[in-house]
Amino acid sequence: MHKIGIDLGGTKTEGILLDEKYNTIQRKRIETHQENGYDSIVKSIISLVNELKSKTNEETSVGICTPGVINTKSGLIKNSNTQCLIEMPLKKDIENMLGYKIFMENDANCFALAESVLGSAKGYEVVFGVIVGTGVGGGIVINGTLHKGGTNIAGEWGHHTLHSNGNECYCGKHGCVETYISGPALEMRWLEITGKKEPLQSIVQDLSDEKAKQWKKEFLDNFGIGLANVIDILDPDIIILGGGVSNISFLYDEGKKAVYNKVFSDSIETPILKNSLGDSAGVFGACILSS
Ligand SMILES: [Zn+2]
C-alpha cells in the first residue's frame, strides 16, 4: 500500500506520496492560509490529498500531522497554536469529505515516530522526540509504536511546570517549560536582559559578554531541569531534538551536561542527538501512522 502524508503547518502545508518502502513518489508544498479560516484549510488539505492520490494506481493510506492534540473523547483539536483549529473536528470533517478513514496525530508525535523509524533514533527501543521551536512538545515511541497515553498527552513535556510562580502560559498555568525555552521565549528573555531585539540565530553567534552569559546559563538550567525530569520518569534510550531551537549546537554538549547534572541517576548516558529528517519529519511521520 502506498502512503500519503500531510503536514499541516502554521504557514506551510506539505504533502508527500511514498511507496511501501518509504521512497518518495511525489511531494508538494502549499501555503497555509490561516487567515482564511478553518473551512479553507480543510478544503486545501482535501485537494492536496486528491492530487497526490492521482499520482498512483495503488491503494493509499492517508495520515495527517497537525499542530495541537486531538481529544480522544470528543475528537476535537485542543492546545493548537493554529488557533482556528481549536475545538474543531478536523479528522471527522476530512473523513466525511474524502469518504474514507484517515490517521491523524500531532506534530510532536509524528516527529518522534519519523525519527524512530527513519531518522536519528533508528534502532533504539524507547525514544523521546522533542520539538523545541515556536512551541515545545514531545512524543514517545516504544518499539516503533507511539505511546499516546489515555488522554493523548503522553510526552507533552512543554507544559510541565518549571517555576510555579513563573511566566504566564497560554495554557492557563504559570512557569511551563515552553515559556522559557521556546524560540520566542528565548528571544523575549534576551530582550529583557540586553534590551536588544534579535532573532535566536543571531543571538547565539556571540555569547561572550556577562549579559549573554546570564541568558545562556538560564537557558541551560531550564533545558537541563526540563529534560532531566523527563529522563527521571521515562528513562528513554535516546532523546532526539527537533524544531528551530535544536539548531543551537551547544545544546549537544553543554546542554546535555546540564541535563545529566539534574538527573537522579549517577550513571546517565542517554544520547541527546539532533534530528536527521529536518522539516520532513512531519510528512514522513504522517505516512508512518498507518503502518
Ligand atoms: Zn503551558
PDB file of C-alpha atoms and ligand atoms in Angstrom:
ATOM      1  CA  MET A   1       0.000   0.000   0.000  1.00  0.00           C
ATOM      2  CA  HIS A   2       1.256   3.483  -0.838  1.00  0.00           C
ATOM      3  CA  LYS A   3       1.132   6.197   1.798  1.00  0.00           C
ATOM      4  CA  ILE A   4       0.076   9.822   1.692  1.00  0.00           C
ATOM      5  CA  GLY A   5       1.302  12.076   4.483  1.00  0.00           C
ATOM      6  CA  ILE A   6       0.213  15.660   5.039  1.00  0.00           C
ATOM      7  CA  ASP A   7       1.976  18.032   7.424  1.00  0.00           C
ATOM      8  CA  LEU A   8      -0.286  20.910   8.340  1.00  0.00           C
ATOM      9  CA  GLY A   9       1.940  23.740   9.498  1.00  0.00           C
ATOM     10  CA  GLY A  10       1.159  27.290  10.584  1.00  0.00           C
ATOM     11  CA  THR A  11       2.447  28.830   7.344  1.00  0.00           C
ATOM     12  CA  LYS A  12       3.028  25.861   5.012  1.00  0.00           C
ATOM     13  CA  THR A  13       1.234  22.606   4.329  1.00  0.00           C
ATOM     14  CA  GLU A  14       3.315  19.839   2.853  1.00  0.00           C
ATOM     15  CA  GLY A  15       2.133  16.628   1.213  1.00  0.00           C
ATOM     16  CA  ILE A  16       4.063  13.524   0.219  1.00  0.00           C
ATOM     17  CA  LEU A  17       3.288  10.257  -1.530  1.00  0.00           C
ATOM     18  CA  LEU A  18       5.533   7.318  -0.572  1.00  0.00           C
ATOM     19  CA  ASP A  19       5.726   3.737  -1.749  1.00  0.00           C
ATOM     20  CA  GLU A  20       5.704   0.849   0.756  1.00  0.00           C
ATOM     21  CA  LYS A  21       9.460   1.207   1.310  1.00  0.00           C
ATOM     22  CA  TYR A  22       9.146   4.924   2.125  1.00  0.00           C
ATOM     23  CA  ASN A  23      10.597   6.057  -1.217  1.00  0.00           C
ATOM     24  CA  THR A  24       9.202   9.397  -2.348  1.00  0.00           C
ATOM     25  CA  ILE A  25       6.974   9.314  -5.428  1.00  0.00           C
ATOM     26  CA  GLN A  26       5.626  12.844  -5.243  1.00  0.00           C
ATOM     27  CA  ARG A  27       5.969  15.828  -2.955  1.00  0.00           C
ATOM     28  CA  LYS A  28       4.164  19.151  -2.877  1.00  0.00           C
ATOM     29  CA  ARG A  29       4.162  22.208  -0.633  1.00  0.00           C
ATOM     30  CA  ILE A  30       1.392  24.819  -0.462  1.00  0.00           C
ATOM     31  CA  GLU A  31       0.767  27.864   1.719  1.00  0.00           C
ATOM     32  CA  THR A  32      -1.461  27.509   4.793  1.00  0.00           C
ATOM     33  CA  HIS A  33      -3.860  30.432   4.810  1.00  0.00           C
ATOM     34  CA  GLN A  34      -4.857  30.561   8.476  1.00  0.00           C
ATOM     35  CA  GLU A  35      -6.422  33.961   7.903  1.00  0.00           C
ATOM     36  CA  ASN A  36      -8.997  32.413   5.550  1.00  0.00           C
ATOM     37  CA  GLY A  37     -10.257  30.230   8.365  1.00  0.00           C
ATOM     38  CA  TYR A  38     -10.953  26.614   9.114  1.00  0.00           C
ATOM     39  CA  ASP A  39     -13.029  25.692   6.044  1.00  0.00           C
ATOM     40  CA  SER A  40     -10.356  26.894   3.662  1.00  0.00           C
ATOM     41  CA  ILE A  41      -7.704  24.819   5.478  1.00  0.00           C
ATOM     42  CA  VAL A  42      -9.896  21.708   5.247  1.00  0.00           C
ATOM     43  CA  LYS A  43     -10.504  22.282   1.522  1.00  0.00           C
ATOM     44  CA  SER A  44      -6.817  22.756   0.752  1.00  0.00           C
ATOM     45  CA  ILE A  45      -5.947  19.521   2.596  1.00  0.00           C
ATOM     46  CA  ILE A  46      -8.596  17.620   0.610  1.00  0.00           C
ATOM     47  CA  SER A  47      -7.322  18.889  -2.733  1.00  0.00           C
ATOM     48  CA  LEU A  48      -3.718  18.089  -1.783  1.00  0.00           C
ATOM     49  CA  VAL A  49      -4.689  14.524  -0.795  1.00  0.00           C
ATOM     50  CA  ASN A  50      -6.641  14.040  -4.032  1.00  0.00           C
ATOM     51  CA  GLU A  51      -3.797  15.391  -6.132  1.00  0.00           C
ATOM     52  CA  LEU A  52      -1.272  13.019  -4.527  1.00  0.00           C
ATOM     53  CA  LYS A  53      -3.695  10.105  -4.786  1.00  0.00           C
ATOM     54  CA  SER A  54      -3.998  10.691  -8.532  1.00  0.00           C
ATOM     55  CA  LYS A  55      -0.242  10.005  -8.921  1.00  0.00           C
ATOM     56  CA  THR A  56      -0.564   6.308  -8.096  1.00  0.00           C
ATOM     57  CA  ASN A  57      -2.771   3.397  -9.082  1.00  0.00           C
ATOM     58  CA  GLU A  58      -2.064   1.579  -5.799  1.00  0.00           C
ATOM     59  CA  GLU A  59      -4.287   1.685  -2.728  1.00  0.00           C
ATOM     60  CA  THR A  60      -3.248   4.513  -0.437  1.00  0.00           C
ATOM     61  CA  SER A  61      -3.484   5.312   3.259  1.00  0.00           C
ATOM     62  CA  VAL A  62      -3.697   8.917   4.422  1.00  0.00           C
ATOM     63  CA  GLY A  63      -2.077  10.320   7.555  1.00  0.00           C
ATOM     64  CA  ILE A  64      -2.180  13.921   8.709  1.00  0.00           C
ATOM     65  CA  CYS A  65       0.215  15.646  11.060  1.00  0.00           C
ATOM     66  CA  THR A  66      -1.435  18.574  12.851  1.00  0.00           C
ATOM     67  CA  PRO A  67      -0.449  21.184  15.373  1.00  0.00           C
ATOM     68  CA  GLY A  68      -2.282  20.520  18.647  1.00  0.00           C
ATOM     69  CA  VAL A  69      -3.635  17.467  20.408  1.00  0.00           C
ATOM     70  CA  ILE A  70      -6.751  15.531  19.397  1.00  0.00           C
ATOM     71  CA  ASN A  71      -9.056  14.953  22.343  1.00  0.00           C
ATOM     72  CA  THR A  72      -9.627  11.193  22.479  1.00  0.00           C
ATOM     73  CA  LYS A  73     -13.215  11.505  23.727  1.00  0.00           C
ATOM     74  CA  SER A  74     -14.594  14.338  21.615  1.00  0.00           C
ATOM     75  CA  GLY A  75     -12.286  14.064  18.593  1.00  0.00           C
ATOM     76  CA  LEU A  76     -11.832  17.833  18.770  1.00  0.00           C
ATOM     77  CA  ILE A  77      -8.463  19.571  18.482  1.00  0.00           C
ATOM     78  CA  LYS A  78      -7.091  21.267  21.584  1.00  0.00           C
ATOM     79  CA  ASN A  79      -3.848  23.057  22.548  1.00  0.00           C
ATOM     80  CA  SER A  80      -3.139  24.139  18.968  1.00  0.00           C
ATOM     81  CA  ASN A  81      -1.125  27.225  18.122  1.00  0.00           C
ATOM     82  CA  THR A  82      -3.048  27.322  14.810  1.00  0.00           C
ATOM     83  CA  GLN A  83      -5.966  28.921  16.604  1.00  0.00           C
ATOM     84  CA  CYS A  84      -8.705  28.326  14.027  1.00  0.00           C
ATOM     85  CA  LEU A  85      -8.353  24.547  14.513  1.00  0.00           C
ATOM     86  CA  ILE A  86      -9.153  24.661  18.228  1.00  0.00           C
ATOM     87  CA  GLU A  87     -12.379  22.844  19.150  1.00  0.00           C
ATOM     88  CA  MET A  88     -12.864  21.746  15.534  1.00  0.00           C
ATOM     89  CA  PRO A  89     -13.485  18.100  14.480  1.00  0.00           C
ATOM     90  CA  LEU A  90     -10.762  18.190  11.810  1.00  0.00           C
ATOM     91  CA  LYS A  91     -10.338  14.420  11.430  1.00  0.00           C
ATOM     92  CA  LYS A  92     -14.079  13.784  11.131  1.00  0.00           C
ATOM     93  CA  ASP A  93     -14.587  16.646   8.684  1.00  0.00           C
ATOM     94  CA  ILE A  94     -11.772  15.425   6.429  1.00  0.00           C
ATOM     95  CA  GLU A  95     -13.027  11.825   6.592  1.00  0.00           C
ATOM     96  CA  ASN A  96     -16.538  12.950   5.687  1.00  0.00           C
ATOM     97  CA  MET A  97     -15.292  14.877   2.679  1.00  0.00           C
ATOM     98  CA  LEU A  98     -12.926  12.136   1.486  1.00  0.00           C
ATOM     99  CA  GLY A  99     -15.379   9.308   2.210  1.00  0.00           C
ATOM    100  CA  TYR A 100     -12.835   7.077   3.999  1.00  0.00           C
ATOM    101  CA  LYS A 101     -10.884   6.791   7.263  1.00  0.00           C
ATOM    102  CA  ILE A 102      -7.609   8.602   7.809  1.00  0.00           C
ATOM    103  CA  PHE A 103      -4.968   8.755  10.549  1.00  0.00           C
ATOM    104  CA  MET A 104      -4.182  11.934  12.454  1.00  0.00           C
ATOM    105  CA  GLU A 105      -1.581  12.821  15.061  1.00  0.00           C
ATOM    106  CA  ASN A 106       0.026  15.935  16.462  1.00  0.00           C
ATOM    107  CA  ASP A 107       3.345  17.189  15.115  1.00  0.00           C
ATOM    108  CA  ALA A 108       5.485  16.107  18.071  1.00  0.00           C
ATOM    109  CA  ASN A 109       4.193  12.531  17.854  1.00  0.00           C
ATOM    110  CA  CYS A 110       4.744  12.451  14.076  1.00  0.00           C
ATOM    111  CA  PHE A 111       8.256  13.806  14.615  1.00  0.00           C
ATOM    112  CA  ALA A 112       9.098  11.140  17.221  1.00  0.00           C
ATOM    113  CA  LEU A 113       7.687   8.385  15.018  1.00  0.00           C
ATOM    114  CA  ALA A 114       9.535   9.524  11.884  1.00  0.00           C
ATOM    115  CA  GLU A 115      12.879   9.873  13.684  1.00  0.00           C
ATOM    116  CA  SER A 116      12.386   6.428  15.304  1.00  0.00           C
ATOM    117  CA  VAL A 117      11.648   4.610  12.071  1.00  0.00           C
ATOM    118  CA  LEU A 118      13.688   6.564   9.509  1.00  0.00           C
ATOM    119  CA  GLY A 119      15.898   9.056  11.367  1.00  0.00           C
ATOM    120  CA  SER A 120      18.440   9.554  14.162  1.00  0.00           C
ATOM    121  CA  ALA A 121      16.684   7.195  16.613  1.00  0.00           C
ATOM    122  CA  LYS A 122      16.503   4.228  14.250  1.00  0.00           C
ATOM    123  CA  GLY A 123      17.274   1.051  16.192  1.00  0.00           C
ATOM    124  CA  TYR A 124      16.509   2.474  19.658  1.00  0.00           C
ATOM    125  CA  GLU A 125      13.710   0.926  21.710  1.00  0.00           C
ATOM    126  CA  VAL A 126      12.391   3.810  23.801  1.00  0.00           C
ATOM    127  CA  VAL A 127      12.589   7.153  22.022  1.00  0.00           C
ATOM    128  CA  PHE A 128      11.690  10.591  23.331  1.00  0.00           C
ATOM    129  CA  GLY A 129      11.301  13.007  20.432  1.00  0.00           C
ATOM    130  CA  VAL A 130      11.327  16.658  21.380  1.00  0.00           C
ATOM    131  CA  ILE A 131      10.249  19.657  19.357  1.00  0.00           C
ATOM    132  CA  VAL A 132      11.563  22.990  20.580  1.00  0.00           C
ATOM    133  CA  GLY A 133      10.508  25.719  18.194  1.00  0.00           C
ATOM    134  CA  THR A 134       7.663  28.211  18.384  1.00  0.00           C
ATOM    135  CA  GLY A 135       6.236  25.834  20.961  1.00  0.00           C
ATOM    136  CA  VAL A 136       7.679  22.953  22.966  1.00  0.00           C
ATOM    137  CA  GLY A 137       6.280  19.454  22.509  1.00  0.00           C
ATOM    138  CA  GLY A 138       7.310  15.852  22.726  1.00  0.00           C
ATOM    139  CA  GLY A 139       6.371  12.349  21.672  1.00  0.00           C
ATOM    140  CA  ILE A 140       7.202   8.888  22.974  1.00  0.00           C
ATOM    141  CA  VAL A 141       7.797   5.893  20.712  1.00  0.00           C
ATOM    142  CA  ILE A 142       8.299   2.435  22.184  1.00  0.00           C
ATOM    143  CA  ASN A 143       9.425  -0.360  19.835  1.00  0.00           C
ATOM    144  CA  GLY A 144       8.320   1.605  16.782  1.00  0.00           C
ATOM    145  CA  THR A 145       4.858   2.385  18.158  1.00  0.00           C
ATOM    146  CA  LEU A 146       3.589   5.669  19.552  1.00  0.00           C
ATOM    147  CA  HIS A 147       2.803   5.705  23.238  1.00  0.00           C
ATOM    148  CA  LYS A 148      -0.049   8.211  23.355  1.00  0.00           C
ATOM    149  CA  GLY A 149      -1.395   7.745  26.865  1.00  0.00           C
ATOM    150  CA  GLY A 150      -5.007   7.532  27.991  1.00  0.00           C
ATOM    151  CA  THR A 151      -5.811  11.118  27.108  1.00  0.00           C
ATOM    152  CA  ASN A 152      -3.350  11.503  24.236  1.00  0.00           C
ATOM    153  CA  ILE A 153      -0.973  13.831  26.082  1.00  0.00           C
ATOM    154  CA  ALA A 154       1.924  11.459  26.805  1.00  0.00           C
ATOM    155  CA  GLY A 155       5.237  13.217  26.201  1.00  0.00           C
ATOM    156  CA  GLU A 156       3.823  16.747  26.317  1.00  0.00           C
ATOM    157  CA  TRP A 157       6.684  17.976  28.486  1.00  0.00           C
ATOM    158  CA  GLY A 158       6.371  21.564  27.189  1.00  0.00           C
ATOM    159  CA  HIS A 159       3.651  22.296  29.733  1.00  0.00           C
ATOM    160  CA  HIS A 160       5.081  20.790  32.850  1.00  0.00           C
ATOM    161  CA  THR A 161       5.875  23.412  35.465  1.00  0.00           C
ATOM    162  CA  LEU A 162       9.467  24.551  35.882  1.00  0.00           C
ATOM    163  CA  HIS A 163       8.802  27.564  38.112  1.00  0.00           C
ATOM    164  CA  SER A 164       5.482  27.617  39.947  1.00  0.00           C
ATOM    165  CA  ASN A 165       5.365  31.419  40.171  1.00  0.00           C
ATOM    166  CA  GLY A 166       6.936  31.829  36.752  1.00  0.00           C
ATOM    167  CA  ASN A 167       5.947  33.121  33.327  1.00  0.00           C
ATOM    168  CA  GLU A 168       2.314  33.105  32.325  1.00  0.00           C
ATOM    169  CA  CYS A 169       1.460  30.490  29.682  1.00  0.00           C
ATOM    170  CA  TYR A 170      -1.394  30.499  27.141  1.00  0.00           C
ATOM    171  CA  CYS A 171      -2.434  27.116  28.569  1.00  0.00           C
ATOM    172  CA  GLY A 172      -3.604  28.829  31.748  1.00  0.00           C
ATOM    173  CA  LYS A 173      -0.742  27.761  34.008  1.00  0.00           C
ATOM    174  CA  HIS A 174       2.433  29.520  35.129  1.00  0.00           C
ATOM    175  CA  GLY A 175       6.065  28.599  34.567  1.00  0.00           C
ATOM    176  CA  CYS A 176       5.645  25.999  31.797  1.00  0.00           C
ATOM    177  CA  VAL A 177       8.832  24.774  30.050  1.00  0.00           C
ATOM    178  CA  GLU A 178       7.535  26.330  26.821  1.00  0.00           C
ATOM    179  CA  THR A 179       7.538  29.818  28.354  1.00  0.00           C
ATOM    180  CA  TYR A 180      11.310  29.534  28.987  1.00  0.00           C
ATOM    181  CA  ILE A 181      12.930  27.587  26.173  1.00  0.00           C
ATOM    182  CA  SER A 182      10.730  28.021  23.085  1.00  0.00           C
ATOM    183  CA  GLY A 183      12.266  30.223  20.388  1.00  0.00           C
ATOM    184  CA  PRO A 184      10.006  33.223  21.137  1.00  0.00           C
ATOM    185  CA  ALA A 185      10.549  32.822  24.920  1.00  0.00           C
ATOM    186  CA  LEU A 186      14.339  32.825  24.486  1.00  0.00           C
ATOM    187  CA  GLU A 187      14.186  35.919  22.277  1.00  0.00           C
ATOM    188  CA  MET A 188      11.927  37.649  24.803  1.00  0.00           C
ATOM    189  CA  ARG A 189      14.319  36.880  27.659  1.00  0.00           C
ATOM    190  CA  TRP A 190      17.232  38.200  25.568  1.00  0.00           C
ATOM    191  CA  LEU A 191      15.307  41.434  25.052  1.00  0.00           C
ATOM    192  CA  GLU A 192      14.647  41.700  28.817  1.00  0.00           C
ATOM    193  CA  ILE A 193      18.303  41.150  29.725  1.00  0.00           C
ATOM    194  CA  THR A 194      20.088  43.066  26.955  1.00  0.00           C
ATOM    195  CA  GLY A 195      17.449  45.481  25.640  1.00  0.00           C
ATOM    196  CA  LYS A 196      18.105  44.121  22.149  1.00  0.00           C
ATOM    197  CA  LYS A 197      15.506  42.607  19.865  1.00  0.00           C
ATOM    198  CA  GLU A 198      17.282  39.897  17.901  1.00  0.00           C
ATOM    199  CA  PRO A 199      16.409  36.583  16.280  1.00  0.00           C
ATOM    200  CA  LEU A 200      17.719  33.487  18.058  1.00  0.00           C
ATOM    201  CA  GLN A 201      20.204  32.514  15.337  1.00  0.00           C
ATOM    202  CA  SER A 202      21.974  35.859  15.662  1.00  0.00           C
ATOM    203  CA  ILE A 203      21.814  35.840  19.498  1.00  0.00           C
ATOM    204  CA  VAL A 204      23.803  32.595  19.689  1.00  0.00           C
ATOM    205  CA  GLN A 205      26.590  33.900  17.419  1.00  0.00           C
ATOM    206  CA  ASP A 206      28.335  35.691  20.281  1.00  0.00           C
ATOM    207  CA  LEU A 207      27.615  34.829  23.913  1.00  0.00           C
ATOM    208  CA  SER A 208      30.813  36.203  25.423  1.00  0.00           C
ATOM    209  CA  ASP A 209      29.668  39.201  27.497  1.00  0.00           C
ATOM    210  CA  GLU A 210      28.198  38.994  31.006  1.00  0.00           C
ATOM    211  CA  LYS A 211      24.573  39.563  29.997  1.00  0.00           C
ATOM    212  CA  ALA A 212      24.842  36.944  27.282  1.00  0.00           C
ATOM    213  CA  LYS A 213      26.365  34.504  29.764  1.00  0.00           C
ATOM    214  CA  GLN A 214      23.448  35.065  32.118  1.00  0.00           C
ATOM    215  CA  TRP A 215      20.980  34.399  29.284  1.00  0.00           C
ATOM    216  CA  LYS A 216      22.791  31.212  28.341  1.00  0.00           C
ATOM    217  CA  LYS A 217      23.029  29.981  31.932  1.00  0.00           C
ATOM    218  CA  GLU A 218      19.291  30.441  32.496  1.00  0.00           C
ATOM    219  CA  PHE A 219      18.546  28.702  29.195  1.00  0.00           C
ATOM    220  CA  LEU A 220      20.773  25.729  30.041  1.00  0.00           C
ATOM    221  CA  ASP A 221      19.342  25.476  33.585  1.00  0.00           C
ATOM    222  CA  ASN A 222      15.778  25.382  32.261  1.00  0.00           C
ATOM    223  CA  PHE A 223      16.638  22.982  29.434  1.00  0.00           C
ATOM    224  CA  GLY A 224      18.509  20.788  31.938  1.00  0.00           C
ATOM    225  CA  ILE A 225      15.757  20.580  34.544  1.00  0.00           C
ATOM    226  CA  GLY A 226      13.064  20.136  31.895  1.00  0.00           C
ATOM    227  CA  LEU A 227      14.677  17.159  30.184  1.00  0.00           C
ATOM    228  CA  ALA A 228      16.086  15.663  33.406  1.00  0.00           C
ATOM    229  CA  ASN A 229      12.519  15.442  34.738  1.00  0.00           C
ATOM    230  CA  VAL A 230      11.551  13.509  31.620  1.00  0.00           C
ATOM    231  CA  ILE A 231      14.515  11.141  31.996  1.00  0.00           C
ATOM    232  CA  ASP A 232      13.706  10.517  35.672  1.00  0.00           C
ATOM    233  CA  ILE A 233      10.227   9.335  34.698  1.00  0.00           C
ATOM    234  CA  LEU A 234      10.669   7.707  31.267  1.00  0.00           C
ATOM    235  CA  ASP A 235      14.409   6.853  31.133  1.00  0.00           C
ATOM    236  CA  PRO A 236      14.392   6.748  27.307  1.00  0.00           C
ATOM    237  CA  ASP A 237      17.187   5.065  25.310  1.00  0.00           C
ATOM    238  CA  ILE A 238      17.636   8.238  23.257  1.00  0.00           C
ATOM    239  CA  ILE A 239      16.358  11.812  23.060  1.00  0.00           C
ATOM    240  CA  ILE A 240      16.082  13.483  19.652  1.00  0.00           C
ATOM    241  CA  LEU A 241      15.764  17.236  19.332  1.00  0.00           C
ATOM    242  CA  GLY A 242      13.846  18.974  16.568  1.00  0.00           C
ATOM    243  CA  GLY A 243      12.416  22.427  15.832  1.00  0.00           C
ATOM    244  CA  GLY A 244      14.276  25.703  15.300  1.00  0.00           C
ATOM    245  CA  VAL A 245      15.962  25.734  18.725  1.00  0.00           C
ATOM    246  CA  SER A 246      17.511  22.307  18.017  1.00  0.00           C
ATOM    247  CA  ASN A 247      19.928  24.066  15.625  1.00  0.00           C
ATOM    248  CA  ILE A 248      21.817  25.541  18.594  1.00  0.00           C
ATOM    249  CA  SER A 249      24.984  23.478  18.754  1.00  0.00           C
ATOM    250  CA  PHE A 250      25.809  23.987  22.464  1.00  0.00           C
ATOM    251  CA  LEU A 251      22.697  22.005  23.410  1.00  0.00           C
ATOM    252  CA  TYR A 252      24.514  18.814  22.401  1.00  0.00           C
ATOM    253  CA  ASP A 253      27.488  19.299  24.753  1.00  0.00           C
ATOM    254  CA  GLU A 254      26.805  21.933  27.447  1.00  0.00           C
ATOM    255  CA  GLY A 255      23.045  21.326  27.174  1.00  0.00           C
ATOM    256  CA  LYS A 256      23.499  17.587  27.568  1.00  0.00           C
ATOM    257  CA  LYS A 257      25.748  18.180  30.579  1.00  0.00           C
ATOM    258  CA  ALA A 258      23.098  20.448  32.126  1.00  0.00           C
ATOM    259  CA  VAL A 259      20.568  17.639  31.733  1.00  0.00           C
ATOM    260  CA  TYR A 260      22.885  14.972  33.161  1.00  0.00           C
ATOM    261  CA  ASN A 261      23.654  17.178  36.197  1.00  0.00           C
ATOM    262  CA  LYS A 262      19.982  17.239  37.126  1.00  0.00           C
ATOM    263  CA  VAL A 263      19.135  13.566  36.590  1.00  0.00           C
ATOM    264  CA  PHE A 264      18.657  11.387  39.660  1.00  0.00           C
ATOM    265  CA  SER A 265      20.988   8.631  38.404  1.00  0.00           C
ATOM    266  CA  ASP A 266      24.800   8.915  38.568  1.00  0.00           C
ATOM    267  CA  SER A 267      25.336   6.685  35.540  1.00  0.00           C
ATOM    268  CA  ILE A 268      23.411   8.640  32.976  1.00  0.00           C
ATOM    269  CA  GLU A 269      24.407   8.074  29.337  1.00  0.00           C
ATOM    270  CA  THR A 270      21.236   8.877  27.403  1.00  0.00           C
ATOM    271  CA  PRO A 271      22.263  10.198  23.952  1.00  0.00           C
ATOM    272  CA  ILE A 272      20.769  13.583  23.112  1.00  0.00           C
ATOM    273  CA  LEU A 273      21.031  13.960  19.352  1.00  0.00           C
ATOM    274  CA  LYS A 274      19.844  16.240  16.614  1.00  0.00           C
ATOM    275  CA  ASN A 275      17.130  15.027  14.264  1.00  0.00           C
ATOM    276  CA  SER A 276      18.163  13.852  10.815  1.00  0.00           C
ATOM    277  CA  LEU A 277      14.951  14.409   8.856  1.00  0.00           C
ATOM    278  CA  GLY A 278      14.675  18.161   9.412  1.00  0.00           C
ATOM    279  CA  ASP A 279      11.415  19.689   8.216  1.00  0.00           C
ATOM    280  CA  SER A 280      10.451  16.412   6.577  1.00  0.00           C
ATOM    281  CA  ALA A 281       9.729  14.581   9.843  1.00  0.00           C
ATOM    282  CA  GLY A 282       6.110  15.743   9.797  1.00  0.00           C
ATOM    283  CA  VAL A 283       5.178  14.298   6.417  1.00  0.00           C
ATOM    284  CA  PHE A 284       7.129  11.081   6.967  1.00  0.00           C
ATOM    285  CA  GLY A 285       5.631  10.638  10.431  1.00  0.00           C
ATOM    286  CA  ALA A 286       2.165  11.178   8.997  1.00  0.00           C
ATOM    287  CA  CYS A 287       2.807   8.394   6.464  1.00  0.00           C
ATOM    288  CA  ILE A 288       4.107   6.005   9.148  1.00  0.00           C
ATOM    289  CA  LEU A 289       0.911   6.472  11.229  1.00  0.00           C
ATOM    290  CA  SER A 290      -0.770   3.867   9.010  1.00  0.00           C
ATOM    291  CA  SER A 291       1.985   1.261   9.438  1.00  0.00           C
TER     292      SER A 291
HETATM  293 ZN    ZN B   1       1.626  25.926  29.488  1.00  0.00          ZN
END
